[in-house]
Amino acid sequence: MTHFGLPDDALALRDGLREVLTTACSTAVVRAAWDGDPCEPLWKSLGSFGLPGLLAAEAVGGLGLDELSFVAALEEAGWHGVPGPLVETMSYLPALDLPVDGSARLAVQRPAAVNVAYAQVATHVIRPYEVVAARGAGVVQTVDRSRAMGALAPAPTMTIVAKERYDDFARASLRATLGTAAFLLGLARRQVDLTVAYVKERQQFGVAVGSFQAVKHPLADAVVGTEFAWPAVMRAAYSLATGDPAGSLHVSMAKALASDASYRVSRVCLQAHGAMGYTVEYDLHLFAKRTWALANEWGTAREHRAAIARTILERNER
Amino acid sequence: MTHFGLPDDALALRDGLREVLTTACSTAVVRAAWDGDPCEPLWKSLGSFGLPGLLAAEAVGGLGLDELSFVAALEEAGWHGVPGPLVETMSYLPALDLPVDGSARLAVQRPAAVNVAYAQVATHVIRPYEVVAARGAGVVQTVDRSRAMGALAPAPTMTIVAKERYDDFARASLRATLGTAAFLLGLARRQVDLTVAYVKERQQFGVAVGSFQAVKHPLADAVVGTEFAWPAVMRAAYSLATGDPAGSLHVSMAKALASDASYRVSRVCLQAHGAMGYTVEYDLHLFAKRTWALANEWGTAREHRAAIARTILERNER
Amino acid sequence: MDLTETAAEAAFRAEARAWLTANVPAVPLPSGDTREGFAMHLEWERLLFEARWAVVSWPAAYGGRDASVWEWLAFEEEYYRAGAPQRVTQNGIFLLAPTLFAFGTQEQQDALLPRMAAAQDLWCQGWSEPGAGSDLASLTSRADRDETAGGWRLSGQKTWTTRGAFCTHLFGLFRSDPASERHHGLTYFLVPLDAPGVTVRGFPRLDGDEGFAEVWFDDVFVPDSAVLGGVDAGWQVAMATTGSERGLTLRSPGRYTATVDRLLALARDHEVDAAIEQRLAQAWMDAEAYRLFTLRQVSAEQAGRGRPGESSLNKLFWSELDIRLHELALDILGPAAELEGPWSKGFQFSLSGPIYAGTNEVQRNIVAERLLGLPRR
Amino acid sequence: MDLTETAAEAAFRAEARAWLTANVPAVPLPSGDTREGFAMHLEWERLLFEARWAVVSWPAAYGGRDASVWEWLAFEEEYYRAGAPQRVTQNGIFLLAPTLFAFGTQEQQDALLPRMAAAQDLWCQGWSEPGAGSDLASLTSRADRDETAGGWRLSGQKTWTTRGAFCTHLFGLFRSDPASERHHGLTYFLVPLDAPGVTVRGFPRLDGDEGFAEVWFDDVFVPDSAVLGGVDAGWQVAMATTGSERGLTLRSPGRYTATVDRLLALARDHEVDAAIEQRLAQAWMDAEAYRLFTLRQVSAEQAGRGRPGESSLNKLFWSELDIRLHELALDILGPAAELEGPWSKGFQFSLSGPIYAGTNEVQRNIVAERLLGLPRR
């Protein structure tokens, strides 16, 4: 029977992950990543939980789950602001012969990009059809410092990807795009939660500022955006899990909606905090800055919309 | 000395016109135009005041004023919602040998357009480089029925425009674009005035609805738009009056800003009225619908922005 | 998660599509919000009823097909895709009927639902009053007890009653406890508009069609059987109906996906640049997102996992989406946008979306307070 | 209406341009909101002062050029066009100085203005407190009368004090009448930050620079001469300054026209489609509209025709414009937008615009209530 919702196993996985991350990924851990800490204990916990290999086959130690569990987990990871190349690692591990216990961390060099995000903490860097087992050289600072970039050091070991795995790589790329969309919506949810807590507490003019329509209404509108983006993420996950030929279109839609909705949330939440959001001593910025970075990563909303426009304007010409 | 503001004679002209229109152009007159009434008494009053020939030389009976007076007058005319092709008549009369007493009413057929707005009430229709003394045949209804369109009837008399007046025609086209921008801001001001009066009066939840931030803030934002568009209209008027070579660029800017700002005002004002704005028994729609029509007339905001982009991207490449 | 259509659902959809293809008028009917157009729409409604497509989700006994909500969504999708006429009976079948099913007595259901389905009784909504719009609880129309006659005497005025001048019956709220305030002491009444003392005046909407009415009640007698859901319980009963109005029963996703299809066809007939293409892609995504959100909302409600404020999210989205879709069409049309036609008419209609069924300002309050838990003022 | 530059104005502009061309550092200075950057900016400030460009609109006696407001606008335009360093002295020369000119005694003016112009005294603003942001009138920092010593004893905490950790003096409001409420009974004080009892802690802004400070006052003695504009008259005095902050003295149009020039240069280095071109045209128009609005506002004020709420219109526009300009730049940069650099830094700074100098929410209230006349809640 038709049912649109995450299956119970995905929900259970998410709840389990929430428990792990509540202890393993406090904002202190996220802040440590800002100082360059590779956060080994966190990744160890993630490895024990099985997260890196969520999509990998059970035969190689993975959980063998599908994209619905993948987006459920990554939305939760986004809420906690998990630092490091989690989306990329989860997306590309099934295409590679690398350990799934959290010891392998995969960064991805995007086409035409000089620098690689997470180059300092990754164990491998993936480029179109080759895998480099090396960390980046030199640090290029980004607005979200936990994503510090670097150019690649000369590669000590390099693996050329076999042609028969090209399809796996294409699938990994779609998954990473989708996973980033899910992560963004988790980041957005966290920012909304922080904001709701703050504006209920903060008093001005003798009342909680959250009682003003000037605060309520922009926040309500921003939440409309994320609430309507999430079903698109679920749909794209279902399409990848079921091999829907429109999967790529659905992933583009998920990413475009999630990018825009989470960006808008970041703006509204910052504004609702007044000056409080404008200092890095408060936590909000950790999630806002990751949002700004990821909104443009794995395709900007504009790029995905352009791709969608090509498809729908052609498709309907038939 | 530098001074940015309408000169005193333009302000005095506007105040005089306000007095005339307060009696000659009630909303009953605007409503009559919706039923096809050519509003002869109104145009007679305008003719006595000298409005149609505001830009025409004193030698032919015009007022011989410049574009600053022109925009001051048309903003006021917009507030009153003056029906008929006032902007076009004022803009094109200086280029033609026709009476300036309000008996000649000039409609303009835009390039590639089949129908002509005001074709039913105009005495002449201007097409690129010819003037047709005829009224339209057949009525094509528009959302603002006072602008009913028509295709041209076979022309009994036609005048081909002499080559030496081509420049006058180009200037008339710029003036009509600018005048439409000024008219739009007058329409916007009227809608804001109606809305302010309504939301101060209308009570819900025991208070005036105008005391809610949900009403105040969108209205404030909409007014920001018109307040920043008006100086652009003044600047463009000054540029045409002084022969600034960037006049066309400034006119595009004025029209683009005025189109967008007045459209936004129409939306916000309609919403602030609740259901009350949603019936034609109330006056608001008279001004909103004219806004929607004029926002797209004499170049849409998109078209003007595209023209500006061509200019500024080239200009700065020098 | 399962988005595959069952064989039964697919068959249902195919049957609906075939019937619609064969029966939808080739030339669109004139607006159902004018007197002449309304009459033509009634003929269409009766055709629908005879073929049992008028109220697919209702029991067969009342003229329906016992369709599941998924089948209903499929039907709506096909309905809009076929460009079928607007449903002038919608305020009865989509707003009153759910309340009748939930709160009506067996007698009320048996008496009213079949006639409603057959478009014999035509129902309009009597919520708003001149002084009670967003603040519905401030309504002052009265119902005075007439113990001798065994009923109630109604007095007061309702307004903004959609198609009220063409309808035969009105459902609405009246203050039955004169000592009560706000949302207490109200009763939900079902009133025939030909009852002595009722005066109806139609008046025009923004697009000029006579789509609204004012309705005056001057000592109008109705019997006890005209009460729906209990004396003084009107607010709770009515809220069930406004939930339906805000939510998906009024605005099925098929409406917007069909609009986007027409928008794409329009774009193909015009030169469009990258700026318009971006907005077309957004329009397509938004209509699709609305469809997906609805599927999720329905699934959650069926699983008993509905959230407070969800119907307000839904209403905020469709009402603003509808405006954006029409704005985009008008932008593509450029100067021709001002001509009367389906897009300019649809645009004007879309502007009512953020106003009726609870203004969007009220919906934002609801989302902020009930879904997010922000404090009331 | 006259937009022609006089010969004197043109000469003034030419002189400024020539000096700036010769003196603006070829390599941009590091951020003035860090300790090292601040020191380098002070050198620049002293260079400006020596060449009499630090405070062009001030009297010559205090280091200025008696420039007209038109000349000042021209200077600002040239300043930003030249890409000259940020003005780390701005809270003194743009916010405090206008108040000193309006309310200061001759002694205060003579003592403070020359040192401020020369960047010897560095002033920061002490308005906000942990519990008093948008609701400034709820501030609780106290000034207790010390009759014996002939002065006042300050206690309490200020926060969000821009560059407070690098400054030498603070101007701020303290409650001098302990029985007073809201905006009554406040006094405007001028306080050296090296006075005993003052503690300053710098803390980082959104972009990580130590641009803010908290300042604690623990029984800090200041003499009567530290009062600006009269005891208990602080609110009126302060409002004059916040008017300056909101209006054009803080945000001269040259800032945005220069940003748009850089934006156009950026666009020329990237492939941009029609969607981006539309936004570039809008950006150019908006910056130009801000310039024109400012010219009109200045002209109206000079003619005594200023309107209530005008500085709020101004503040709403520039603060949102600044964000839009940076958002457009980041959209053009795409994935490279996240790299640290002038655009990402400028974007983060722009986000403070709708917050500081009176949040935009407060400004919208002011426009609605004072300019449009809508009722207060």
XYZ file of N, CA, C and O in Angstrom, chain B residues 140-143 145 147 149 202-206 214 263 267 270-271 274-281 285 289 292-293 296-297 300 302, chain C residues 130-131 133-135 160 182 201 203-206 212 273 276 323 327 331 334-335 337-340 344 347-349 351-352 354-355 361:
264
model
N -11.008 44.563 -26.773
C -10.361 43.439 -26.100
C -10.264 43.823 -24.638
O -9.602 44.808 -24.299
N -10.947 43.062 -23.775
C -10.980 43.472 -22.374
C -9.649 43.219 -21.684
O -8.963 42.232 -21.941
N -9.318 44.167 -20.793
C -8.118 44.023 -19.985
C -8.542 43.986 -18.529
O -9.675 44.297 -18.189
N -7.598 43.589 -17.705
C -7.902 43.457 -16.275
C -8.335 44.804 -15.710
O -9.264 44.895 -14.918
N -10.291 47.654 -16.800
C -11.188 47.890 -17.937
C -11.149 49.326 -18.433
O -11.658 49.610 -19.512
N -8.640 50.594 -19.414
C -7.605 50.548 -20.454
C -8.024 49.667 -21.633
O -7.165 49.169 -22.368
N -8.629 47.621 -24.736
C -7.789 47.645 -25.929
C -8.632 47.413 -27.174
O -9.761 46.944 -27.110
N -9.937 49.278 11.025
C -10.405 47.899 11.132
C -9.915 47.242 12.427
O -8.712 47.176 12.685
N -10.857 46.744 13.195
C -10.519 46.110 14.466
C -10.668 44.590 14.355
O -11.638 44.100 13.782
N -9.722 43.881 14.904
C -9.823 42.439 15.080
C -9.044 42.113 16.341
O -8.055 42.786 16.640
N -9.498 41.106 17.063
C -8.862 40.726 18.319
C -8.784 41.925 19.277
O -7.817 42.068 20.032
N -9.750 42.819 19.158
C -9.827 43.922 20.103
C -8.908 45.097 19.843
O -8.861 46.034 20.628
N 2.591 41.993 11.781
C 2.346 41.256 10.533
C 1.768 42.179 9.467
O 1.876 41.898 8.277
N 4.288 47.286 -7.865
C 3.664 45.963 -7.852
C 3.663 45.393 -6.431
O 2.655 44.879 -5.941
N 0.472 44.252 -3.858
C 0.299 42.949 -3.205
C 0.133 43.114 -1.699
O -0.742 42.507 -1.081
N -3.227 44.820 -0.781
C -4.356 43.908 -0.937
C -4.411 42.945 0.244
O -5.473 42.719 0.840
N -3.271 42.417 0.609
C -3.233 41.463 1.719
C -3.634 42.139 3.027
O -4.361 41.548 3.832
N -7.269 42.230 3.797
C -8.040 41.000 3.967
C -9.077 40.915 2.867
O -8.865 41.392 1.744
N -10.229 40.341 3.194
C -11.262 40.153 2.177
C -11.733 41.485 1.588
O -12.136 41.547 0.423
N -11.638 42.567 2.387
C -12.166 43.850 1.919
C -11.539 44.298 0.602
O -12.209 44.914 -0.237
N -10.274 43.993 0.406
C -9.617 44.386 -0.841
C -10.018 43.512 -2.010
O -9.723 43.824 -3.157
N -10.700 42.416 -1.681
C -10.948 41.412 -2.709
C -12.325 41.558 -3.350
O -12.861 40.627 -3.904
N -12.918 42.737 -3.249
C -14.160 42.990 -3.969
C -14.024 44.291 -4.750
O -13.396 45.237 -4.280
N -14.612 44.330 -5.934
C -14.523 45.539 -6.750
C -15.455 46.629 -6.231
O -15.455 47.746 -6.744
N -16.255 46.332 -5.199
C -17.081 47.386 -4.614
C -16.231 48.372 -3.818
O -16.621 49.516 -3.609
N -8.983 48.119 -5.772
C -8.667 47.373 -6.992
C -8.467 48.303 -8.197
O -7.738 47.960 -9.132
N -5.116 47.349 -10.179
C -5.145 46.795 -11.538
C -4.435 47.703 -12.522
O -3.791 47.230 -13.467
N -0.850 46.845 -12.156
C -0.425 45.613 -12.832
C -0.236 45.864 -14.328
O 0.689 45.328 -14.941
N -1.132 46.653 -14.903
C -1.022 46.928 -16.343
C 0.214 47.774 -16.640
O 1.017 47.445 -17.512
N 3.950 46.559 -16.613
C 4.459 45.852 -17.793
C 4.448 46.708 -19.056
O 4.895 46.253 -20.109
N 3.890 47.906 -18.977
C 3.774 48.773 -20.145
C 5.041 49.627 -20.258
O 5.662 49.951 -19.270
N 8.937 46.100 -19.337
C 8.812 45.462 -18.024
C 10.103 45.698 -17.238
O 11.133 46.076 -17.796
N 11.971 43.487 -16.093
C 12.975 42.554 -16.625
C 13.651 43.109 -17.857
O 14.862 43.000 -18.026
N -19.174 40.999 8.959
C -18.466 42.257 8.709
C -17.424 42.565 9.787
O -16.369 43.097 9.488
N -17.703 42.200 11.032
C -16.750 42.499 12.096
C -15.911 41.312 12.520
O -15.113 41.413 13.448
N -13.469 38.541 10.871
C -12.764 37.935 9.748
C -11.707 36.991 10.285
O -12.003 35.854 10.641
N -10.450 37.489 10.376
C -9.401 36.695 11.011
C -9.815 36.340 12.429
O -9.516 35.269 12.927
N -10.505 37.271 13.064
C -10.949 37.063 14.441
C -12.351 36.478 14.427
O -13.321 37.114 14.832
N -18.895 37.655 2.698
C -17.836 36.940 1.964
C -18.230 35.489 1.737
O -17.385 34.599 1.725
N -16.255 35.071 22.893
C -15.259 34.408 22.055
C -15.785 33.073 21.510
O -16.892 33.020 21.035
N -27.624 38.986 -0.907
C -27.213 39.925 -1.958
C -25.844 39.497 -2.481
O -24.875 39.441 -1.727
N -22.368 39.977 -4.512
C -21.513 41.115 -4.878
C -20.214 40.613 -5.474
O -19.820 39.470 -5.255
N -19.564 41.473 -6.275
C -18.466 40.985 -7.111
C -17.132 40.847 -6.379
O -16.795 41.629 -5.505
N -16.373 39.862 -6.818
C -15.014 39.637 -6.354
C -14.049 40.551 -7.082
O -14.446 41.378 -7.902
N -12.761 40.301 -6.862
C -11.735 41.116 -7.498
C -11.798 41.036 -9.019
O -11.528 42.005 -9.733
N -19.266 36.495 -4.447
C -19.521 36.626 -3.016
C -20.984 36.941 -2.767
O -21.704 37.391 -3.660
N 14.609 33.239 -21.129
C 16.046 33.245 -20.857
C 16.334 32.448 -19.578
O 15.433 31.850 -18.985
N 14.219 33.130 -16.459
C 12.894 32.494 -16.447
C 13.035 30.986 -16.257
O 12.239 30.354 -15.556
N 0.248 31.881 -6.244
C 0.575 33.241 -6.708
C 1.857 33.220 -7.533
O 1.933 33.814 -8.612
N 2.297 34.562 -11.247
C 3.215 35.685 -11.499
C 4.206 35.323 -12.604
O 4.532 36.142 -13.466
N 4.702 37.152 -16.100
C 6.011 37.690 -16.496
C 6.403 37.182 -17.879
O 7.027 37.900 -18.659
N 4.438 39.140 -20.360
C 4.875 40.533 -20.501
C 3.691 41.470 -20.657
O 2.714 41.375 -19.909
N 3.755 42.387 -21.651
C 2.668 43.354 -21.787
C 1.313 42.687 -22.052
O 0.272 43.267 -21.728
N 0.097 40.397 -20.464
C -0.430 39.869 -19.203
C -1.705 40.570 -18.785
O -2.534 40.010 -18.087
N -1.878 41.818 -19.239
C -3.043 42.557 -18.759
C -4.334 42.160 -19.463
O -5.417 42.557 -19.040
N -4.231 41.415 -20.551
C -5.447 40.985 -21.247
C -6.219 39.997 -20.386
O -5.626 39.166 -19.702
N -7.540 40.088 -20.456
C -8.318 39.107 -19.721
C -8.121 37.732 -20.342
O -8.118 37.594 -21.565
N -4.534 35.752 -16.342
C -4.806 36.946 -15.532
C -5.954 36.672 -14.564
O -5.958 37.146 -13.431
N -4.524 34.544 -11.838
C -3.699 35.377 -10.958
C -4.573 36.084 -9.929
O -4.303 36.054 -8.724
N -5.639 36.706 -10.405
C -6.514 37.420 -9.471
C -7.112 36.462 -8.451
O -7.215 36.786 -7.271
N -7.482 35.280 -8.929
C -8.024 34.322 -7.973
C -6.958 33.913 -6.965
O -7.224 33.792 -5.763
N -4.708 35.529 -5.649
C -4.473 36.526 -4.603
C -5.407 36.344 -3.409
O -5.139 36.877 -2.324
N -6.489 35.609 -3.600
C -7.376 35.366 -2.462
C -6.820 34.267 -1.569
O -7.214 34.148 -0.410
N -3.961 33.742 0.104
C -3.412 34.098 1.428
C -4.432 34.768 2.340
O -4.109 35.111 3.460
N -5.652 34.981 1.850
C -6.655 35.674 2.662
C -7.703 34.704 3.202
O -7.991 34.686 4.385
N -1.399 35.327 7.780
C -0.866 35.876 9.031
C -1.275 34.983 10.206
O -0.464 34.678 11.084
